[in-house]
Amino acid sequence: MDTQSFLFSVFCFLFYFLSGEPQVVEGTRLSWTSSPFGFKPKMLFAFGDSYADTGNTKIAVTRSWHFPYGITFPGKPSGRFSDGFVSTDFVAGYLGMKTPIPYRWRKELSGRVKYGLNFAYGGTGVFDTLVAEPNMTTQIDFLQQLINDSVYTKRVLRTSVALVSLAGNDYSYYLETNGSATAFPGFIQSVVNQLMVNMKRIHDLGVRKIGVMSLISLGCTPQNTAGSSFQRCNETENDLVMLHNNLLLQAVNTLNQQTNSTLFFIIDLHNAFSTVFNGTETHQGSPTFENPFEPCCFGVTEGFFCGSVDQNGGKKYTLCSNPKTKLFWDGNHPTSEGWRAIYSTPAFQNTLKQFID
């Protein structure tokens, strides 16, 4: 694959956004399967991007506040980048708690702050991206300020855990700003290094355990397989994903060595996704997805996306009849059923156990 085609395909990771009026949707408690013994977290904090965001991103910069997002849950857009639930909902359910409320609603729902907060913003990364929302460093600053304001104490935070999501927006921004293909591995190293700094800082603020999700095979997302009529993955991109994940494993091992602990761990999203995508294992109640490359909701032509409308309000996207039959909701994000299938895999479940060990 030539460099120009590669840059274009990765550029397609970027989000395109519309406007509208948001309404906060409190998280629900999902069924969970964690062990009744071991450490029982009382608070969950989420940091990162759209794989974890449950309503922080402003309506002016995201399409997740527009129909048809949220049609499965809660029946209207909730700021989640899905038809329903996202990773944070399932992790919270596993821990036996309600989904932490978005940071932006901390004052309106102050009674829920004691259960944790979601600081994740869709489209962001560890560094600044094209999306004018807080990067991960700033998200951690928000937690630091809440500690300074005595909303949380280090003693209370010892009962908390953190979910960290990094889904690839830094890499999209790097290529969009003319980053070279030859320097890409070095940039991946810098992203992982910053992620390592961020995780250490979250721990130093008092959070007991930090789980960071590995990258899925980004070359297999609909945004990057549309050019092959949703038939083939981009293996060049998947090779870069493997580099990221290998470096992330090294970073987590280093953090555990430095702290003489096992408080940092990887949530194996990559292998969980691959299991579902390839249909290599079946589980009780697991769905059979139609063509896993093809999303439920997608723009009718290049330049349009799920939720796009023309100047007259006409739909410029196609929508499947049943999101439960699809792994992907839009060009980059799983459906609620897709997330449930990923969550149910041994790869995901086994790594989630480290929150409560």
Coordinates of C-alpha atoms in Angstrom, one line a residue:
M1 CA 0.0 0.0 0.0
D2 CA 1.5 3.4 -0.9
T3 CA 2.0 6.2 1.6
Q4 CA -0.7 8.4 0.1
S5 CA -3.3 5.7 0.4
F6 CA -2.2 4.9 3.9
L7 CA -2.4 8.5 5.1
F8 CA -5.9 8.9 3.6
S9 CA -7.1 5.7 5.3
V10 CA -5.9 6.7 8.7
F11 CA -7.2 10.2 8.2
C12 CA -10.6 8.6 8.0
F13 CA -10.4 7.9 11.8
L14 CA -11.2 11.5 12.5
F15 CA -14.6 12.5 13.7
Y16 CA -16.9 14.9 12.0
F17 CA -19.5 16.7 14.1
L18 CA -22.9 18.4 14.1
S19 CA -24.9 20.5 16.6
G20 CA -28.0 20.2 18.8
E21 CA -29.2 20.3 22.4
P22 CA -27.9 17.8 25.0
Q23 CA -29.7 16.2 27.9
V24 CA -27.9 14.3 30.6
V25 CA -28.7 10.6 30.8
E26 CA -27.7 9.0 34.0
G27 CA -26.0 5.6 33.7
T28 CA -27.8 2.4 34.4
R29 CA -26.5 -0.6 36.3
L30 CA -25.8 -3.5 34.0
S31 CA -25.6 -7.1 35.2
W32 CA -22.1 -8.1 36.3
T33 CA -20.2 -11.2 36.9
S34 CA -17.3 -10.2 39.2
S35 CA -16.1 -12.3 42.1
P36 CA -17.8 -11.7 45.5
F37 CA -14.4 -11.6 47.2
G38 CA -11.3 -9.5 46.9
F39 CA -11.1 -5.8 46.5
K40 CA -14.5 -4.2 46.0
P41 CA -14.2 -0.7 44.3
K42 CA -16.6 2.0 45.4
M43 CA -15.8 4.5 42.7
L44 CA -14.9 4.3 39.0
F45 CA -13.1 7.1 37.1
A46 CA -12.9 7.0 33.3
F47 CA -10.4 8.9 31.1
G48 CA -9.9 9.0 27.4
D49 CA -12.0 9.2 24.3
S50 CA -15.2 8.1 22.6
Y51 CA -14.9 4.5 23.6
A52 CA -15.4 5.6 27.2
D53 CA -17.3 9.0 26.8
T54 CA -20.9 8.9 28.1
G55 CA -21.8 12.5 27.4
N56 CA -19.0 15.0 28.0
T57 CA -18.3 16.1 24.5
K58 CA -20.0 19.3 23.6
I59 CA -22.9 19.2 21.2
A60 CA -21.2 21.8 18.9
V61 CA -18.4 19.4 18.1
T62 CA -20.0 15.9 18.1
R63 CA -22.7 14.0 16.2
S64 CA -23.2 11.7 19.2
W65 CA -25.9 14.1 20.5
H66 CA -27.9 13.6 17.3
F67 CA -30.3 10.9 16.0
P68 CA -29.9 8.0 15.4
Y69 CA -27.3 7.8 18.2
G70 CA -28.9 6.3 21.4
I71 CA -31.8 4.6 19.6
T72 CA -31.2 1.4 21.6
F73 CA -30.4 3.1 24.9
P74 CA -31.8 5.4 26.2
G75 CA -34.0 5.8 23.1
K76 CA -32.5 9.2 22.3
P77 CA -29.0 10.6 21.9
S78 CA -27.1 10.6 25.2
G79 CA -23.7 11.7 24.0
R80 CA -22.5 8.1 23.7
F81 CA -20.8 7.2 20.4
S82 CA -23.1 4.2 19.9
D83 CA -26.7 3.2 19.5
G84 CA -26.6 2.3 23.3
F85 CA -24.0 1.4 25.8
V86 CA -20.2 1.8 25.6
S87 CA -17.3 0.3 27.4
T88 CA -17.6 2.4 30.5
D89 CA -21.2 1.1 31.1
F90 CA -20.0 -2.5 30.9
V91 CA -17.0 -2.0 33.1
A92 CA -19.2 -0.3 35.7
G93 CA -21.7 -3.1 35.5
Y94 CA -18.9 -5.6 36.1
L95 CA -17.9 -3.7 39.2
G96 CA -21.5 -3.7 40.5
M97 CA -22.1 0.0 40.2
K98 CA -23.9 2.5 38.1
T99 CA -22.1 4.2 35.2
P100 CA -20.2 7.2 36.6
I101 CA -21.8 10.5 35.4
P102 CA -20.0 12.7 32.9
Y103 CA -17.7 15.3 34.5
R104 CA -19.7 18.1 32.8
W105 CA -22.8 17.2 34.8
R106 CA -21.0 17.0 38.2
K107 CA -22.8 20.1 39.6
E108 CA -26.3 19.1 38.3
L109 CA -25.9 15.6 39.7
S110 CA -23.6 16.3 42.7
G111 CA -25.1 13.4 44.7
R112 CA -23.6 11.0 42.2
V113 CA -20.0 12.3 42.4
K114 CA -19.2 10.0 45.3
Y115 CA -19.5 7.1 43.0
G116 CA -16.8 8.5 40.6
L117 CA -16.8 10.5 37.4
N118 CA -16.3 10.1 33.7
F119 CA -13.7 12.5 32.4
A120 CA -13.5 11.0 28.9
Y121 CA -14.1 13.2 25.8
G122 CA -14.8 11.8 22.4
G123 CA -12.2 12.6 19.7
T124 CA -9.4 13.4 22.2
G125 CA -6.0 11.8 22.8
V126 CA -3.0 12.0 25.1
F127 CA -2.0 15.0 23.1
D128 CA -4.1 17.7 21.4
T129 CA -6.1 16.6 18.4
L130 CA -8.4 18.4 15.9
V131 CA -11.2 18.1 18.4
A132 CA -11.2 21.2 20.7
E133 CA -11.9 19.2 23.9
P134 CA -9.7 18.4 26.9
N135 CA -6.8 16.0 26.3
M136 CA -6.0 13.3 28.8
T137 CA -3.6 15.5 30.7
T138 CA -6.3 18.1 31.2
Q139 CA -8.8 15.4 32.1
I140 CA -6.5 14.4 35.0
D141 CA -6.1 18.0 35.9
F142 CA -9.9 18.0 36.5
L143 CA -9.5 15.2 39.0
Q144 CA -6.6 17.1 40.6
Q145 CA -8.8 20.2 41.0
L146 CA -11.6 18.2 42.6
I147 CA -9.0 16.9 45.1
N148 CA -7.8 20.5 45.7
D149 CA -11.4 21.5 46.3
S150 CA -11.9 18.7 48.8
V151 CA -14.5 16.9 46.7
Y152 CA -12.3 13.8 47.0
T153 CA -9.5 12.9 49.4
K154 CA -6.7 10.5 48.9
R155 CA -8.1 8.2 51.6
V156 CA -11.4 8.0 49.7
L157 CA -9.6 7.5 46.4
R158 CA -8.0 4.3 47.7
T159 CA -11.4 2.7 47.1
S160 CA -11.4 3.8 43.5
V161 CA -10.3 2.3 40.1
A162 CA -9.7 4.0 36.7
L163 CA -10.6 3.0 33.2
V164 CA -8.3 4.5 30.6
S165 CA -9.2 4.5 26.9
L166 CA -7.0 5.5 24.0
A167 CA -8.6 4.5 20.7
G168 CA -6.2 6.2 18.1
N169 CA -7.1 9.8 17.8
D170 CA -3.5 10.9 18.4
Y171 CA -2.5 8.8 15.4
S172 CA -5.2 10.3 13.2
Y173 CA -4.1 13.8 14.1
Y174 CA -0.4 13.0 13.5
L175 CA -1.1 12.0 9.9
E176 CA -3.6 14.8 9.3
T177 CA -0.8 17.3 10.2
N178 CA 1.6 15.7 7.7
G179 CA 3.4 13.4 10.0
S180 CA 5.6 11.1 7.9
A181 CA 5.1 7.3 7.6
T182 CA 8.8 6.7 8.4
A183 CA 8.6 8.6 11.7
F184 CA 5.3 6.9 12.7
P185 CA 6.9 4.3 15.0
G186 CA 8.7 7.0 16.9
F187 CA 5.5 8.9 17.4
I188 CA 3.7 5.8 18.6
Q189 CA 6.5 5.5 21.2
S190 CA 5.9 9.1 22.3
V191 CA 2.1 8.5 22.6
V192 CA 2.7 5.4 24.8
N193 CA 5.3 7.3 26.9
Q194 CA 2.8 10.0 27.6
L195 CA 0.1 7.4 28.3
M196 CA 2.5 5.9 30.9
V197 CA 3.0 9.3 32.5
N198 CA -0.7 9.8 32.7
M199 CA -1.4 6.4 34.3
K200 CA 1.4 7.0 36.9
R201 CA -0.1 10.4 37.7
I202 CA -3.6 9.0 38.2
H203 CA -2.1 6.5 40.6
D204 CA -0.2 9.2 42.4
L205 CA -3.4 11.1 43.0
G206 CA -4.7 8.1 45.0
V207 CA -6.6 5.9 42.6
R208 CA -5.8 2.3 43.6
K209 CA -5.9 0.4 40.3
I210 CA -5.7 1.6 36.7
G211 CA -6.8 -0.5 33.7
V212 CA -5.9 0.7 30.2
M213 CA -7.5 -0.7 27.1
S214 CA -5.4 -2.0 24.3
L215 CA -6.1 -0.9 20.7
I216 CA -8.4 -2.9 18.5
S217 CA -7.4 -3.7 14.9
L218 CA -8.1 -0.2 13.6
G219 CA -7.4 -1.4 10.1
C220 CA -10.6 -3.4 10.3
T221 CA -13.0 -0.6 11.3
P222 CA -15.7 0.3 8.7
Q223 CA -14.1 3.7 8.1
N224 CA -11.0 1.9 6.8
T225 CA -12.7 -1.0 5.0
A226 CA -15.3 1.0 3.1
G227 CA -12.9 1.3 0.2
S228 CA -13.0 -2.5 -0.2
S229 CA -16.8 -2.6 0.1
F230 CA -16.3 -3.8 3.7
Q231 CA -14.4 -6.9 2.7
R232 CA -10.8 -6.4 3.8
C233 CA -8.8 -5.0 6.7
N234 CA -5.9 -2.6 6.2
E235 CA -3.0 -4.8 7.5
T236 CA -0.5 -1.9 7.4
E237 CA -2.5 -0.1 10.0
N238 CA -3.0 -3.3 12.0
D239 CA 0.8 -3.8 12.1
L240 CA 1.1 -0.3 13.7
V241 CA -1.6 -1.2 16.2
M242 CA 0.5 -4.2 17.2
L243 CA 3.5 -2.0 17.8
H244 CA 1.4 0.3 20.0
N245 CA 0.1 -2.7 22.0
N246 CA 3.5 -4.2 22.4
L247 CA 4.9 -0.9 23.7
L248 CA 1.9 -0.5 26.0
L249 CA 2.6 -3.9 27.5
Q250 CA 6.2 -2.8 28.1
A251 CA 5.0 0.5 29.7
V252 CA 2.6 -1.3 32.1
N253 CA 5.3 -3.8 33.1
T254 CA 7.6 -0.9 33.8
L255 CA 5.0 0.9 35.9
N256 CA 4.5 -2.2 38.0
Q257 CA 8.2 -2.7 38.5
Q258 CA 8.6 1.0 39.5
T259 CA 5.8 0.7 42.1
N260 CA 6.6 -2.9 43.1
S261 CA 2.9 -3.7 42.5
T262 CA 0.4 -5.1 40.0
L263 CA -1.8 -2.1 40.2
F264 CA -1.5 -1.2 36.5
F265 CA -2.9 -3.6 33.9
I266 CA -4.1 -3.9 30.3
I267 CA -7.7 -4.6 29.5
D268 CA -7.4 -6.9 26.5
L269 CA -9.7 -5.1 24.1
H270 CA -7.6 -6.1 21.1
N271 CA -8.0 -9.9 21.6
A272 CA -11.6 -9.5 22.8
F273 CA -12.4 -7.6 19.6
S274 CA -10.6 -10.1 17.4
T275 CA -12.5 -13.0 19.0
V276 CA -15.8 -11.4 18.2
F277 CA -14.7 -10.1 14.8
N278 CA -13.4 -13.4 13.6
G279 CA -16.1 -15.5 15.3
T280 CA -13.5 -17.8 16.7
E281 CA -15.4 -18.5 20.0
T282 CA -19.0 -18.6 20.9
H283 CA -20.5 -17.8 24.3
Q284 CA -23.9 -18.3 25.9
G285 CA -26.2 -15.7 24.4
S286 CA -23.6 -14.4 22.1
P287 CA -24.9 -12.9 18.8
T288 CA -24.0 -13.9 15.3
F289 CA -23.1 -10.7 13.5
E290 CA -23.7 -10.1 9.9
N291 CA -20.6 -9.0 7.9
P292 CA -18.5 -7.7 10.8
F293 CA -16.9 -5.1 8.5
E294 CA -20.1 -3.4 7.7
P295 CA -21.6 -0.9 10.1
C296 CA -25.3 -0.3 11.0
C297 CA -25.1 3.4 10.3
F298 CA -22.9 5.0 7.6
G299 CA -22.8 8.0 5.3
V300 CA -24.4 7.6 1.9
T301 CA -21.2 8.9 0.1
E302 CA -17.8 10.0 1.1
G303 CA -18.0 13.1 3.2
F304 CA -21.1 12.0 5.0
F305 CA -21.3 10.0 8.2
C306 CA -23.8 8.4 10.6
G307 CA -26.2 11.2 11.6
S308 CA -25.3 13.5 8.7
V309 CA -28.1 15.6 7.2
D310 CA -28.1 18.1 4.3
Q311 CA -29.0 21.8 4.6
N312 CA -32.7 20.9 4.4
G313 CA -32.5 18.3 7.1
G314 CA -32.6 15.3 4.8
K315 CA -30.8 12.1 5.9
K316 CA -27.4 11.5 4.3
Y317 CA -26.8 8.2 5.9
T318 CA -28.2 4.6 5.8
L319 CA -29.4 2.9 8.9
C320 CA -29.8 -0.9 9.4
S321 CA -33.1 -2.3 10.6
N322 CA -31.6 -4.0 13.7
P323 CA -28.4 -2.8 15.4
K324 CA -28.2 -6.0 17.3
T325 CA -27.1 -7.8 14.1
K326 CA -24.1 -5.5 13.6
L327 CA -20.7 -5.4 15.4
F328 CA -20.1 -1.8 14.4
W329 CA -22.5 1.0 14.9
D330 CA -20.8 3.6 12.7
G331 CA -17.4 4.0 11.0
N332 CA -15.4 3.6 14.2
H333 CA -17.5 2.5 17.1
P334 CA -19.1 -0.8 18.1
T335 CA -22.9 -1.1 18.6
S336 CA -24.2 -1.7 22.1
E337 CA -24.5 -5.4 21.2
G338 CA -21.0 -5.3 19.8
W339 CA -19.7 -3.9 23.1
R340 CA -21.7 -6.6 25.0
A341 CA -20.1 -9.3 22.9
I342 CA -16.6 -7.9 23.4
Y343 CA -17.3 -7.6 27.2
S344 CA -18.4 -11.2 27.3
T345 CA -15.2 -12.7 25.8
P346 CA -12.7 -14.5 28.1
A347 CA -10.0 -12.1 27.0
F348 CA -12.0 -9.1 28.3
Q349 CA -13.4 -10.9 31.4
N350 CA -10.1 -12.3 32.5
T351 CA -8.4 -8.9 32.4
L352 CA -11.3 -7.1 34.1
K353 CA -10.8 -9.5 37.1
Q354 CA -7.6 -7.5 37.9
F355 CA -9.8 -4.6 39.1
I356 CA -11.0 -6.8 42.0
D357 CA -8.0 -9.0 42.8

